[in-house]
Each structure stands twice: as structure tokens, then as C-alpha cells.
CSV table of C-alpha atoms in Angstrom, one decimal:
chain,number,residue,atom,x,y,z
A,1,MET,CA,-19.5,-23.0,14.2
A,2,SER,CA,-18.7,-23.8,11.1
A,3,SER,CA,-20.6,-22.6,7.5
A,4,SER,CA,-18.5,-25.4,5.8
A,5,VAL,CA,-20.9,-27.6,3.9
A,6,VAL,CA,-18.8,-30.8,5.6
A,7,ALA,CA,-16.7,-30.7,8.1
A,8,TYR,CA,-13.1,-30.6,7.1
A,9,ASN,CA,-11.7,-34.6,8.1
A,10,GLY,CA,-8.0,-34.6,7.0
A,11,THR,CA,-4.6,-33.4,8.1
A,12,SER,CA,-4.2,-30.4,10.6
A,13,GLY,CA,-1.8,-28.6,12.1
A,14,THR,CA,0.7,-29.3,9.3
A,15,ALA,CA,1.6,-28.8,5.6
A,16,ASP,CA,-0.8,-31.2,3.6
A,17,SER,CA,-2.7,-30.9,0.0
A,18,GLY,CA,-5.9,-31.6,1.3
A,19,ARG,CA,-6.2,-34.3,-0.4
A,20,SER,CA,-5.5,-37.2,2.8
A,21,SER,CA,-9.2,-36.4,3.8
A,22,GLY,CA,-9.7,-39.9,1.0
A,23,VAL,CA,-12.9,-38.1,-0.7
A,24,SER,CA,-12.7,-37.2,-4.8
A,25,ASP,CA,-14.7,-34.3,-4.6
A,26,LEU,CA,-12.6,-31.5,-2.9
A,27,ASN,CA,-15.5,-29.0,-2.5
A,28,ILE,CA,-17.4,-30.6,-0.4
A,29,PHE,CA,-15.6,-29.1,2.3
A,30,TYR,CA,-16.6,-25.5,1.5
A,31,ASN,CA,-19.0,-23.2,1.2
A,32,THR,CA,-19.3,-21.4,-2.5
A,33,GLY,CA,-20.5,-18.1,-0.9
A,34,HIS,CA,-17.8,-18.0,1.4
A,35,GLU,CA,-15.2,-18.9,-1.5
A,36,ALA,CA,-17.0,-15.7,-4.1
A,37,TRP,CA,-16.6,-13.1,-1.6
A,38,ILE,CA,-13.1,-13.5,-1.1
A,39,THR,CA,-12.4,-14.4,-4.8
A,40,VAL,CA,-14.0,-11.1,-5.4
A,41,SER,CA,-12.4,-9.2,-2.6
A,42,SER,CA,-8.9,-10.3,-4.0
A,43,ALA,CA,-9.8,-9.1,-7.4
A,44,LEU,CA,-10.6,-5.8,-5.1
A,45,VAL,CA,-7.6,-5.5,-3.5
A,46,LEU,CA,-5.7,-5.8,-6.5
A,47,LEU,CA,-7.3,-2.9,-8.2
A,48,MET,CA,-6.0,-0.8,-5.0
A,49,ILE,CA,-2.6,-1.5,-6.3
A,50,PRO,CA,-3.2,0.9,-10.0
A,51,GLY,CA,-4.8,3.0,-7.5
A,52,VAL,CA,-1.4,3.8,-5.7
A,53,GLY,CA,0.1,4.1,-8.8
A,54,PHE,CA,-2.4,7.0,-10.1
A,55,PHE,CA,-2.8,8.5,-6.9
A,56,TYR,CA,1.0,9.0,-6.2
A,57,SER,CA,1.6,10.2,-10.1
A,58,GLY,CA,-1.0,13.0,-10.0
A,59,LEU,CA,0.6,14.2,-6.7
A,60,ALA,CA,4.3,14.2,-8.3
A,61,ARG,CA,5.6,15.9,-11.3
A,62,ARG,CA,4.7,15.0,-14.3
A,63,LYS,CA,7.9,14.9,-15.8
A,64,SER,CA,8.3,11.5,-13.4
A,65,ALA,CA,4.7,10.3,-13.2
A,66,LEU,CA,4.8,7.1,-15.3
A,67,SER,CA,7.6,5.5,-12.8
A,68,LEU,CA,5.3,6.1,-9.8
A,69,ILE,CA,2.6,3.9,-12.2
A,70,LEU,CA,5.2,1.1,-13.7
A,71,LEU,CA,6.5,0.9,-9.8
A,72,SER,CA,2.8,0.1,-9.0
A,73,MET,CA,2.3,-2.3,-11.6
A,74,VAL,CA,5.6,-3.8,-11.1
A,75,SER,CA,5.1,-4.4,-7.7
A,76,VAL,CA,2.2,-6.9,-8.6
A,77,GLY,CA,4.8,-9.2,-10.9
A,78,ILE,CA,7.6,-9.0,-9.1
A,79,ILE,CA,5.7,-9.2,-5.1
A,80,SER,CA,3.0,-12.3,-6.6
A,81,PHE,CA,6.8,-14.5,-7.7
A,82,GLN,CA,8.2,-14.0,-3.9
A,83,TRP,CA,4.9,-15.0,-2.4
A,84,PHE,CA,4.6,-17.9,-4.6
A,85,PHE,CA,8.8,-19.0,-4.3
A,86,TRP,CA,8.7,-19.0,0.1
A,87,GLY,CA,6.6,-15.7,1.2
A,88,TYR,CA,3.3,-17.5,1.7
A,89,SER,CA,5.6,-20.1,3.5
A,90,LEU,CA,7.5,-17.5,5.5
A,91,ALA,CA,4.6,-15.5,6.5
A,92,PHE,CA,1.5,-18.3,7.1
A,93,SER,CA,2.7,-22.1,7.3
A,94,ARG,CA,2.2,-24.1,10.0
A,95,THR,CA,4.8,-24.7,11.8
A,96,GLY,CA,7.2,-22.1,13.1
A,97,ASN,CA,8.2,-20.5,15.7
A,98,ALA,CA,7.2,-17.2,17.7
A,99,PHE,CA,8.6,-15.0,15.3
A,100,LEU,CA,9.1,-16.4,11.3
A,101,GLY,CA,7.5,-19.6,9.6
A,102,ASP,CA,9.3,-22.6,8.1
A,103,LEU,CA,9.8,-23.6,4.0
A,104,THR,CA,7.1,-26.5,4.4
A,105,GLN,CA,5.1,-25.3,1.8
A,106,PHE,CA,7.6,-23.4,-0.3
A,107,GLY,CA,6.9,-23.0,-4.3
A,108,LEU,CA,3.5,-23.3,-2.8
A,109,MET,CA,4.3,-27.0,-2.3
A,110,LYS,CA,1.3,-29.1,0.3
A,111,THR,CA,-0.8,-25.6,-0.8
A,112,LEU,CA,-4.5,-26.9,-2.1
A,113,ALA,CA,-7.7,-27.8,-0.5
A,114,GLN,CA,-6.5,-28.4,3.5
A,115,PRO,CA,-8.4,-25.1,5.2
A,116,ASN,CA,-5.6,-21.8,6.2
A,117,GLY,CA,-6.7,-18.6,8.2
A,118,SER,CA,-10.4,-20.1,8.1
A,119,ALA,CA,-12.3,-23.0,8.6
A,120,ASN,CA,-14.7,-21.1,4.9
A,121,LEU,CA,-11.2,-21.4,2.6
A,122,PRO,CA,-8.9,-23.7,1.4
A,123,ASP,CA,-5.4,-23.0,1.1
A,124,ILE,CA,-4.7,-22.1,-2.0
A,125,LEU,CA,-6.8,-19.2,-2.0
A,126,PHE,CA,-6.4,-17.8,1.4
A,127,CYS,CA,-3.1,-17.6,-0.5
A,128,LEU,CA,-4.5,-15.5,-3.5
A,129,TYR,CA,-6.1,-12.9,-1.0
A,130,GLN,CA,-3.2,-12.4,1.6
A,131,GLY,CA,-0.8,-12.1,-1.7
A,132,MET,CA,-2.7,-9.5,-2.5
A,133,PHE,CA,-1.9,-7.9,0.8
A,134,ALA,CA,1.5,-8.8,0.0
A,135,ALA,CA,1.6,-6.9,-3.1
A,136,ILE,CA,0.3,-3.8,-2.4
A,137,THR,CA,2.2,-2.6,0.4
A,138,PRO,CA,5.6,-2.3,-1.1
A,139,ALA,CA,4.2,-0.4,-3.6
A,140,LEU,CA,2.7,2.1,-1.3
A,141,ALA,CA,6.1,2.6,0.1
A,142,ILE,CA,7.8,2.5,-3.2
A,143,GLY,CA,6.5,5.9,-3.3
A,144,ALA,CA,9.3,7.4,-1.6
A,145,VAL,CA,11.4,7.0,-5.0
A,146,ALA,CA,8.9,10.7,-6.4
A,147,ASP,CA,11.5,12.7,-9.2
A,148,ARG,CA,14.7,10.9,-8.2
A,149,GLY,CA,14.9,7.6,-7.2
A,150,ARG,CA,16.2,4.7,-9.7
A,151,MET,CA,13.6,1.9,-11.1
A,152,LEU,CA,16.6,-1.2,-10.9
A,153,PRO,CA,17.5,-0.3,-7.2
A,154,ALA,CA,13.9,0.3,-6.1
A,155,ILE,CA,12.3,-3.6,-7.4
A,156,VAL,CA,15.9,-5.2,-6.5
A,157,PHE,CA,14.4,-3.5,-2.9
A,158,MET,CA,10.8,-5.1,-3.4
A,159,PHE,CA,11.8,-8.1,-3.3
A,160,ILE,CA,14.4,-8.4,-0.3
A,161,TRP,CA,12.2,-6.0,1.6
A,162,SER,CA,9.0,-8.4,1.3
A,163,THR,CA,11.5,-11.0,2.4
A,164,VAL,CA,13.0,-9.3,5.1
A,165,VAL,CA,10.2,-6.8,6.6
A,166,TYR,CA,6.6,-7.9,5.7
A,167,ASP,CA,6.7,-11.6,5.8
A,168,PRO,CA,7.7,-11.4,9.6
A,169,ILE,CA,5.5,-9.0,10.6
A,170,ALA,CA,2.0,-10.5,8.6
A,171,TYR,CA,3.1,-13.4,10.7
A,172,TRP,CA,3.6,-12.4,13.7
A,173,THR,CA,0.2,-10.6,13.8
A,174,TRP,CA,-2.0,-12.7,11.7
A,175,ASN,CA,-0.3,-16.6,11.8
A,176,PRO,CA,-1.4,-18.4,14.8
A,177,ASN,CA,1.8,-19.1,16.7
A,178,GLY,CA,3.0,-15.3,15.6
A,179,TRP,CA,4.1,-13.9,18.7
A,180,LEU,CA,2.0,-10.9,18.6
A,181,PHE,CA,-0.9,-12.8,17.9
A,182,LYS,CA,-0.6,-14.8,21.2
A,183,LEU,CA,-0.3,-11.7,22.9
A,184,PRO,CA,-2.6,-10.8,21.4
A,185,SER,CA,-1.9,-7.4,19.7
A,186,TYR,CA,-5.4,-7.1,17.4
A,187,ASP,CA,-4.9,-5.8,13.8
A,188,PHE,CA,-7.7,-6.7,11.7
A,189,ALA,CA,-6.8,-5.8,8.2
A,190,GLY,CA,-3.2,-4.5,8.5
A,191,GLY,CA,-2.5,-1.9,10.1
A,192,GLY,CA,1.3,-3.1,11.2
A,193,PRO,CA,1.8,-5.5,8.3
A,194,VAL,CA,0.5,-2.9,5.5
A,195,HIS,CA,0.2,0.4,6.6
A,196,ILE,CA,3.0,1.2,9.6
A,197,SER,CA,5.5,-1.3,7.6
A,198,SER,CA,5.1,0.8,4.6
A,199,GLY,CA,4.6,4.5,5.7
A,200,THR,CA,7.9,3.5,7.8
A,201,CYS,CA,9.8,2.3,5.3
A,202,ALA,CA,9.2,5.5,2.7
A,203,LEU,CA,10.2,7.2,5.6
A,204,ALA,CA,13.8,5.0,6.1
A,205,TYR,CA,13.5,5.7,1.8
A,206,SER,CA,13.9,9.4,1.8
A,207,ILE,CA,15.9,10.0,3.8
A,208,MET,CA,18.5,7.5,2.2
A,209,LEU,CA,17.4,8.8,-0.8
A,210,GLY,CA,18.1,12.3,0.5
A,211,LYS,CA,16.4,15.7,-0.8
A,212,ARG,CA,15.2,16.5,-3.7
A,213,THR,CA,16.9,19.1,-5.8
A,214,GLY,CA,15.6,22.5,-4.8
A,215,TYR,CA,13.9,21.1,-1.8
A,216,ASN,CA,13.5,23.7,0.7
A,217,LYS,CA,13.2,22.9,4.4
A,218,ASN,CA,10.4,24.8,5.3
A,219,ASN,CA,7.9,24.6,2.2
A,220,GLY,CA,9.2,21.0,0.1
A,221,LEU,CA,9.3,22.3,-3.2
A,222,PRO,CA,7.3,25.2,-5.0
A,223,TYR,CA,5.5,22.5,-7.1
A,224,ARG,CA,1.5,21.9,-7.3
A,225,PRO,CA,0.4,18.2,-7.7
A,226,HIS,CA,0.4,17.7,-11.4
A,227,SER,CA,-2.9,16.0,-12.2
A,228,VAL,CA,-6.0,15.8,-9.3
A,229,THR,CA,-7.7,14.3,-11.8
A,230,ASN,CA,-5.1,11.0,-11.6
A,231,VAL,CA,-5.6,11.9,-7.5
A,232,VAL,CA,-9.5,11.3,-7.8
A,233,LEU,CA,-9.1,8.0,-9.9
A,234,GLY,CA,-6.6,6.7,-7.6
A,235,THR,CA,-8.8,7.7,-4.7
A,236,VAL,CA,-11.5,6.1,-6.4
A,237,PHE,CA,-9.5,3.1,-6.9
A,238,LEU,CA,-8.3,2.5,-3.4
A,239,TRP,CA,-12.1,3.4,-2.1
A,240,VAL,CA,-13.6,0.9,-3.8
A,241,GLY,CA,-10.4,-1.6,-3.5
A,242,TRP,CA,-10.6,-1.0,-0.1
A,243,PHE,CA,-14.2,-3.1,1.0
A,244,GLY,CA,-12.5,-6.1,-0.2
A,245,PHE,CA,-9.4,-5.1,1.7
A,246,ASN,CA,-11.3,-4.9,4.7
A,247,GLY,CA,-14.6,-6.5,4.0
A,248,GLY,CA,-12.3,-9.6,3.3
A,249,SER,CA,-10.3,-9.7,5.9
A,250,ALA,CA,-13.4,-11.4,7.8
A,251,LEU,CA,-12.2,-14.4,5.8
A,252,GLY,CA,-16.1,-15.1,5.0
A,253,MET,CA,-19.3,-13.9,3.7
A,254,ASN,CA,-20.7,-12.7,7.1
A,255,ILE,CA,-22.4,-10.2,9.4
A,256,ARG,CA,-19.1,-8.9,10.8
A,257,ALA,CA,-17.7,-8.2,7.1
A,258,VAL,CA,-20.8,-6.7,6.2
A,259,VAL,CA,-19.8,-4.0,9.5
A,260,ALA,CA,-15.9,-3.5,7.7
A,261,CYS,CA,-17.5,-2.9,5.2
A,262,PHE,CA,-19.9,0.0,6.3
A,263,VAL,CA,-17.4,0.8,8.8
A,264,THR,CA,-14.9,1.1,5.5
A,265,ASN,CA,-17.1,3.5,3.3
A,266,LEU,CA,-17.7,5.8,6.9
A,267,ALA,CA,-14.6,6.4,8.0
A,268,ALA,CA,-13.4,7.0,4.6
A,269,SER,CA,-15.9,9.7,4.2
A,270,VAL,CA,-16.0,11.6,6.9
A,271,GLY,CA,-12.0,11.6,7.3
A,272,GLY,CA,-12.1,13.2,3.5
A,273,LEU,CA,-14.7,15.7,4.8
A,274,THR,CA,-12.5,16.9,8.2
A,275,TRP,CA,-9.5,17.6,5.8
A,276,VAL,CA,-11.0,19.1,3.6
A,277,LEU,CA,-12.5,21.6,6.9
A,278,LEU,CA,-8.6,22.0,8.4
A,279,ASP,CA,-7.2,23.1,5.5
A,280,TYR,CA,-10.5,25.6,4.6
A,281,ARG,CA,-9.6,26.9,7.7
A,282,LEU,CA,-6.3,27.9,6.6
A,283,GLU,CA,-6.2,28.2,2.9
A,284,LYS,CA,-9.8,29.6,2.4
A,285,LYS,CA,-10.3,27.4,-0.2
A,286,TRP,CA,-12.2,23.9,-0.9
A,287,SER,CA,-9.5,21.4,-1.7
A,288,THR,CA,-9.8,17.9,-3.6
A,289,ILE,CA,-6.4,16.7,-3.0
A,290,GLY,CA,-7.2,17.4,0.9
A,291,PHE,CA,-11.1,15.8,0.4
A,292,CYS,CA,-8.8,12.6,-1.4
A,293,SER,CA,-6.6,12.3,1.3
A,294,GLY,CA,-8.6,12.8,4.1
A,295,ALA,CA,-10.8,9.6,2.8
A,296,ILE,CA,-7.0,8.1,2.7
A,297,ALA,CA,-6.7,8.8,5.8
A,298,GLY,CA,-10.0,7.4,7.1
A,299,LEU,CA,-9.3,4.7,5.6
A,300,VAL,CA,-5.6,3.6,7.1
A,301,ALA,CA,-6.9,5.1,10.0
A,302,ILE,CA,-10.1,2.0,10.2
A,303,THR,CA,-8.5,-0.6,8.7
A,304,PRO,CA,-6.7,-2.7,11.9
A,305,ALA,CA,-10.1,-1.7,13.3
A,306,SER,CA,-12.7,-2.6,11.1
A,307,GLY,CA,-13.6,-6.4,12.2
A,308,TYR,CA,-13.5,-5.0,15.5
A,309,VAL,CA,-15.4,-1.6,16.3
A,310,THR,CA,-19.3,-0.5,15.9
A,311,PRO,CA,-20.4,2.8,13.3
A,312,TRP,CA,-19.4,5.3,15.8
A,313,GLY,CA,-16.4,3.7,16.4
A,314,GLY,CA,-15.4,3.4,13.0
A,315,PHE,CA,-17.4,7.7,12.7
A,316,ILE,CA,-14.2,9.1,15.7
A,317,ILE,CA,-11.6,7.0,14.0
A,318,GLY,CA,-12.0,7.9,10.3
A,319,VAL,CA,-12.1,12.1,12.1
A,320,VAL,CA,-9.2,11.5,14.3
A,321,GLY,CA,-6.8,9.5,12.2
A,322,ALA,CA,-7.8,11.8,9.2
A,323,ILE,CA,-6.1,14.9,12.0
A,324,CYS,CA,-3.1,13.2,13.3
A,325,CYS,CA,-2.6,12.5,9.9
A,326,ASN,CA,-2.7,16.0,8.4
A,327,PHE,CA,-0.7,17.2,11.3
A,328,ALA,CA,1.6,14.9,11.1
A,329,THR,CA,3.0,16.3,6.7
A,330,LYS,CA,3.9,19.0,8.7
A,331,LEU,CA,6.9,16.2,10.3
A,332,LYS,CA,8.9,15.8,7.2
A,333,PHE,CA,9.4,19.9,7.9
A,334,LEU,CA,10.0,18.9,11.6
A,335,ILE,CA,13.0,16.0,10.8
A,336,GLY,CA,13.9,17.6,7.7
A,337,VAL,CA,13.1,14.8,5.3
A,338,ASP,CA,11.9,14.8,1.5
A,339,ASP,CA,8.5,12.8,1.9
A,340,ALA,CA,7.6,13.5,-1.3
A,341,LEU,CA,4.0,12.1,-0.9
A,342,ASP,CA,3.6,12.4,2.6
A,343,ILE,CA,3.4,8.7,2.8
A,344,PHE,CA,4.7,8.6,6.1
A,345,ALA,CA,2.8,10.9,7.3
A,346,VAL,CA,-1.3,9.1,5.8
A,347,HIS,CA,0.3,5.4,5.9
A,348,GLY,CA,2.3,5.1,9.0
A,349,ILE,CA,0.8,7.8,11.2
A,350,GLY,CA,-2.8,6.7,9.8
A,351,GLY,CA,-2.2,3.0,10.6
A,352,MET,CA,-0.4,3.8,13.9
A,353,VAL,CA,-3.7,5.9,15.2
A,354,GLY,CA,-5.7,3.3,14.5
A,355,ASN,CA,-3.9,0.4,15.4
A,356,ILE,CA,-4.2,2.2,19.0
A,357,LEU,CA,-7.9,3.5,19.0
A,358,THR,CA,-8.1,-0.3,18.5
A,359,GLY,CA,-7.3,-1.3,21.6
A,360,ILE,CA,-9.7,1.9,23.0
A,361,PHE,CA,-12.8,0.7,20.4
A,362,GLY,CA,-12.6,-2.8,20.0
A,363,THR,CA,-15.1,-4.6,21.3
A,364,SER,CA,-16.1,-8.4,21.2
A,365,SER,CA,-19.9,-8.3,20.3
A,366,ILE,CA,-18.9,-7.3,17.1
A,367,ALA,CA,-15.7,-10.0,16.5
A,368,SER,CA,-17.8,-12.3,17.3
A,369,LEU,CA,-20.2,-11.8,14.6
A,370,ASP,CA,-18.5,-14.2,12.3
A,371,GLY,CA,-19.7,-17.1,14.7
A,372,SER,CA,-16.5,-17.2,16.6
A,373,THR,CA,-15.8,-16.3,20.2
A,374,TYR,CA,-13.9,-13.5,21.5
A,375,PRO,CA,-12.9,-11.9,25.7
A,376,PRO,CA,-13.2,-7.8,25.5
A,377,ILE,CA,-11.2,-6.3,24.0
A,378,GLY,CA,-10.9,-3.2,24.3
A,379,TRP,CA,-11.5,0.4,26.8
A,380,ILE,CA,-15.0,0.3,26.2
A,381,GLN,CA,-15.3,-2.7,27.6
A,382,HIS,CA,-13.1,-2.2,30.2
A,383,HIS,CA,-10.5,-4.2,29.3
A,384,TRP,CA,-7.1,-1.8,30.0
A,385,VAL,CA,-4.7,-4.0,29.0
A,386,GLN,CA,-5.0,-3.9,25.6
A,387,LEU,CA,-3.7,-0.8,24.7
A,388,GLY,CA,-0.1,-1.6,26.1
A,389,TYR,CA,-0.5,-4.8,23.7
A,390,GLN,CA,-1.9,-2.7,20.8
A,391,LEU,CA,1.5,-0.1,21.2
A,392,ALA,CA,3.6,-3.4,21.5
A,393,GLY,CA,2.0,-4.2,17.7
A,394,VAL,CA,2.3,-0.2,16.8
A,395,THR,CA,6.6,-0.3,18.3
A,396,ALA,CA,7.1,-3.6,16.6
A,397,ALA,CA,5.9,-2.5,13.5
A,398,PHE,CA,7.6,0.5,13.2
A,399,GLY,CA,10.9,-0.2,14.4
A,400,TRP,CA,11.4,-3.7,12.5
A,401,SER,CA,10.3,-1.7,9.0
A,402,PHE,CA,12.7,1.0,9.8
A,403,VAL,CA,15.9,-0.6,10.9
A,404,LEU,CA,15.7,-3.9,8.6
A,405,SER,CA,15.1,-0.8,5.8
A,406,CYS,CA,17.4,1.1,6.7
A,407,ILE,CA,20.1,-1.4,6.5
A,408,ILE,CA,18.6,-2.7,3.1
A,409,LEU,CA,19.0,0.3,1.7
A,410,PHE,CA,22.6,1.4,2.9
A,411,LEU,CA,23.9,-2.3,1.6
A,412,MET,CA,22.4,-1.9,-1.5
A,413,ASN,CA,23.7,1.8,-2.4
A,414,LEU,CA,27.6,0.2,-2.4
A,415,ILE,CA,27.1,-2.4,-4.9
A,416,PRO,CA,27.8,-1.3,-8.5
A,417,GLY,CA,24.9,-0.9,-10.3
A,418,LEU,CA,22.7,-0.8,-6.9
A,419,SER,CA,23.1,3.3,-6.1
A,420,LEU,CA,19.7,4.4,-5.5
A,421,ARG,CA,20.0,7.7,-6.8
A,422,VAL,CA,19.8,9.2,-10.7
A,423,SER,CA,22.0,11.9,-11.5
A,424,ALA,CA,22.2,15.2,-10.5
A,425,GLU,CA,21.1,15.7,-14.5
A,426,ASP,CA,18.9,13.1,-14.7
A,427,GLU,CA,17.0,14.0,-11.8
A,428,GLU,CA,16.6,17.3,-14.2
A,429,VAL,CA,15.6,15.7,-17.3
A,430,GLY,CA,13.2,13.5,-15.8
A,431,VAL,CA,13.0,10.4,-13.9
A,432,ASP,CA,10.6,9.3,-16.4
A,433,ASP,CA,12.9,10.3,-19.7
A,434,CYS,CA,16.2,8.6,-18.3
A,435,GLN,CA,14.9,5.4,-16.8
A,436,LEU,CA,12.1,4.9,-19.4
A,437,GLY,CA,12.4,6.5,-22.1
A,438,GLU,CA,8.6,6.8,-22.1
A,439,PHE,CA,6.0,9.1,-21.3
A,440,ALA,CA,2.8,9.9,-18.4
A,441,TYR,CA,1.8,12.5,-21.5
A,442,ASP,CA,3.7,13.3,-25.5
A,443,TYR,CA,4.0,16.7,-24.5
A,444,VAL,CA,6.3,15.8,-21.7
A,445,GLU,CA,9.1,15.0,-23.9
A,446,ILE,CA,8.9,18.4,-25.2
A,447,THR,CA,7.9,21.0,-22.2
A,448,ARG,CA,9.2,18.9,-18.9
A,449,HIS,CA,8.7,22.5,-16.7
A,450,VAL,CA,5.8,24.9,-16.8
A,451,THR,CA,8.0,27.6,-17.6
A,452,ASP,CA,9.8,25.6,-20.9
A,453,THR,CA,8.4,27.5,-24.0
A,454,VAL,CA,8.0,25.9,-27.9
A,455,THR,CA,7.5,27.6,-31.0
A,456,ILE,CA,4.3,26.5,-32.2
A,457,ALA,CA,3.9,25.5,-35.8
A,458,THR,CA,0.8,28.0,-37.1
A,459,PRO,CA,-0.8,27.7,-40.6
A,460,ALA,CA,1.3,29.9,-42.8
A,461,MET,CA,4.6,28.6,-40.5
A,462,MET,CA,4.0,25.4,-42.1
A,463,SER,CA,2.7,26.5,-45.6
A,464,SER,CA,6.0,28.7,-45.8
A,465,SER,CA,7.8,25.8,-44.8
A,466,SER,CA,6.4,23.7,-47.4
A,467,SER,CA,7.1,26.1,-50.6
A,468,THR,CA,10.7,26.3,-48.9
A,469,ALA,CA,11.0,22.6,-49.3
A,470,GLU,CA,9.7,21.8,-53.1
A,471,LYS,CA,12.0,25.5,-53.6
A,472,ASN,CA,15.1,23.3,-53.3
A,473,SER,CA,13.6,20.0,-54.3
A,474,ALA,CA,13.4,21.5,-57.8
A,475,GLU,CA,16.7,22.9,-57.2
A,476,LYS,CA,18.4,19.7,-57.3
A,477,THR,CA,20.5,18.0,-59.9
A,478,PRO,CA,18.9,14.3,-61.0
A,479,GLY,CA,20.8,12.1,-59.1
A,480,GLU,CA,20.8,14.0,-56.0
A,481,THR,CA,19.8,13.4,-52.8
A,482,VAL,CA,16.3,15.0,-52.1
């Protein structure tokens, strides 16, 4: 069933602007309700990107806080160009083999009104929406540079990584020609292309950068998050934006989109509560950071499943995702990697858990709410082989992202001017100072560490200083410089 006003009657199966339909008004092929929802969803996903920056910034040390916000925003700029240039064509061209698209839509040529992704969407709108996914993925990964990574290599890496890693995985997963799509390995909104790939990339980046100065293999660095308020603010941006991230992935305004939004909010809620209780059992404290981390873990885990599971399935995925991600934060000590912001634990492991549980709780009754027809999906429908297909998607995304990320970073580090890490002296001063020359807060320029001491000028000291200056000025002879 198509909800288009008039069925599209132009070229299909090959790149075309959509004007071959022989009509003067191409809008007649599309329902403005669907277009409005996906346009709003695109803006919501864009909102998530500064949310990532604030979340990471709040978790980091204050002398490196601004660089993480900047890198998140730079990701929008770099990837928006990359997506326009060739990223969209590599990931969503209509022709290509089982592993990668071609350049038939290079520079968005022949990309306008022909449907893509869904009969509800013109090509250019689908490109806009998917471009936001492409932009947020390296933003999630690049938090691995916290406290010790240089900016220029990180920016160059985002462009290369998006082309070599993200675009192929997105093609496998969402393009009808992709091998995971044909298997099928179900991934509604990006458990593999977005979360597993970014979390695994962060793990590789952390390994290639090495540990921060003062890192302890048992306790990490003895610093608390510098701004819990920023963490909460980032969580709010992400939570709200995730409605567009998951709900928009229905590629139309339909009941499936509503169910995706509902289970997204439910999984985030129970994920936050689960993480808080897990931490409370150890610390006997109600942790704000714990609630925010749990909410993000629930959101990550529900992402691949949101368009396939019932509310009960979403509840279970939110709880299980938070539990797995909570315990996964200890993995960095086990394997000796300084994953400063636990990106692999939350996004990598959370994406894996969500993809696997989709093979258990996925049901065709929910998937078919957009008007399409699906065969039995998960174990609850006795489709046992689906779990194997889901594991294939998890393994492919993890292996491709980890190996290629390590290779890219290794080669970049050999190129003069693209060394990944700042010097020991610059690390002590702070990335914001040595790389940006700007600070998240004005006082950081004076006190980079909590232990730094500063002489505070009192009114009496200011008065004394003023009197001394006036006396020195009066004693100068005419013609002297005051």
C-alpha cells in the first residue's frame, strides 16, 4: 500500500532526477505529512550532535572540555560535505554490488524527486535524513581523543573513516543491494552502522592513542566529570533527538513510527533506572551520571529493534542493555585500554546487545505497521535462524570498523603533521589551550587544575595598587612614558 497522492510513474532502478515522469509539479507524488515528519526528524537528529558534544564535554576534564564540543560540531561540517560529495552515492546508490554502491549520484547529481528508501520520500529528503546519521556517527566515535588527541588528525580521520568504514556498513545494512539487507539481518535505525561502528572505532582510537598521563590500570584517572550539568544537558538533547533518530526510521508518519518512538522513550527510562540501581548497590548514592549513562545505554540498545518489537520487548531491551553496558565499563581495565568516556562500553556493547535481542524479540506484527509485509522475524515467532543472521551483522560491523580504523590511524600517524597525540607538555596544559587557544570557561586559563592556587584581589589590595601607580606616575619627569 502506498500513501503517495499519485503513484510515482518515472524511472526506477537507476539514478534519475525524477523529472522523467513528465509532470510539472513533482510534489503530486508525495504526501506532505510524511515529508514533514522526516524533515522534522532530520532536525531532531541534528540536535543530537551538539548533545553528544555536551555529554562528552561534561564527562571530560575542564581543560579539555571545549575541544570535544568543537569536534562534534566539526563532524557536521565535514560529513555534510563528504555526504554531498560521494558518501550518499556510496551508501544509497540504486546500483552497486553486494558490498558498496557506485558513484552514479556523485555530487548529488540525478538526486532530487525520484523515490529512495521508501515510496513516501523523494531522493533529496532521504539524503538529508540519512546524512544526519552519517554526521553523528563519527561524532560519537571521536570522543576517544579526550585529553590527549590532536584536532587536525581527528578532522582528517572523520572524513576518511566515514568513507571507508561508515558508508560500506550503511550500504550492507540498509541498501536493498547490500548483503546484510538480503540475508536479512534486521537493523531498524543503526545498531550496526552507527553504534557498533562508532563504539568500535573509539576502542581502536583509544588503543592507537595510548593511555593518558597518570592513567591507572585499575582506577583509570582520579578525576570526576567536571560538569554534571553538561552531561544532563547532553542527555536531554540526545533523548529528545532520538525520537527523530528511531521514529524517523519508519520513513513515514505511520503507526510503526509511533511504536518506535514509544519503545525508545520506554527503553531510555528503564535503562536510566536500572543503571542507577546497579550503582546504588555499590556506592549507596543516587548517581546523576549513572541515570544519564543508563538512559543512553537504553537508547542505544533499542535503536536496531525499535521498529520491530512490542512495548514489552522494548522494556526488556532497555533493562538488559543498561545492565550489559554497566558491566562493560569494566572491560577497559580488563583489556588495558584507556577508553576515557566509555564509548565502546555504551555504544559498541549496547549496539551489539540491541542487534542480538532484535533477533529474539522482533515480530512481524510490529514491522508491518507501516503497511508493508514481513515474514516471521524473531525467536518469539519461532524463527530460530534469525539470531544467526543478527550475529552476522554484529560481527561484520565490529570486524570491519576495528580493523579499518586501526589501519587508517596507523598510517595517519606515520605522516608528518598528522601525529595523533599531543606532546606530554601540551597534555598537561590541556588540549583546549594548545590546540584551540580558547576555553570552555574563562577561569580555566588561570586554573587548569583544582589544586592550582590563585591570589584573589581584595578591595584593599586594589586600593593599594592604585595608590602606588598614582605615586609612580607623579614621580616621572615630563616626557617619560607612563
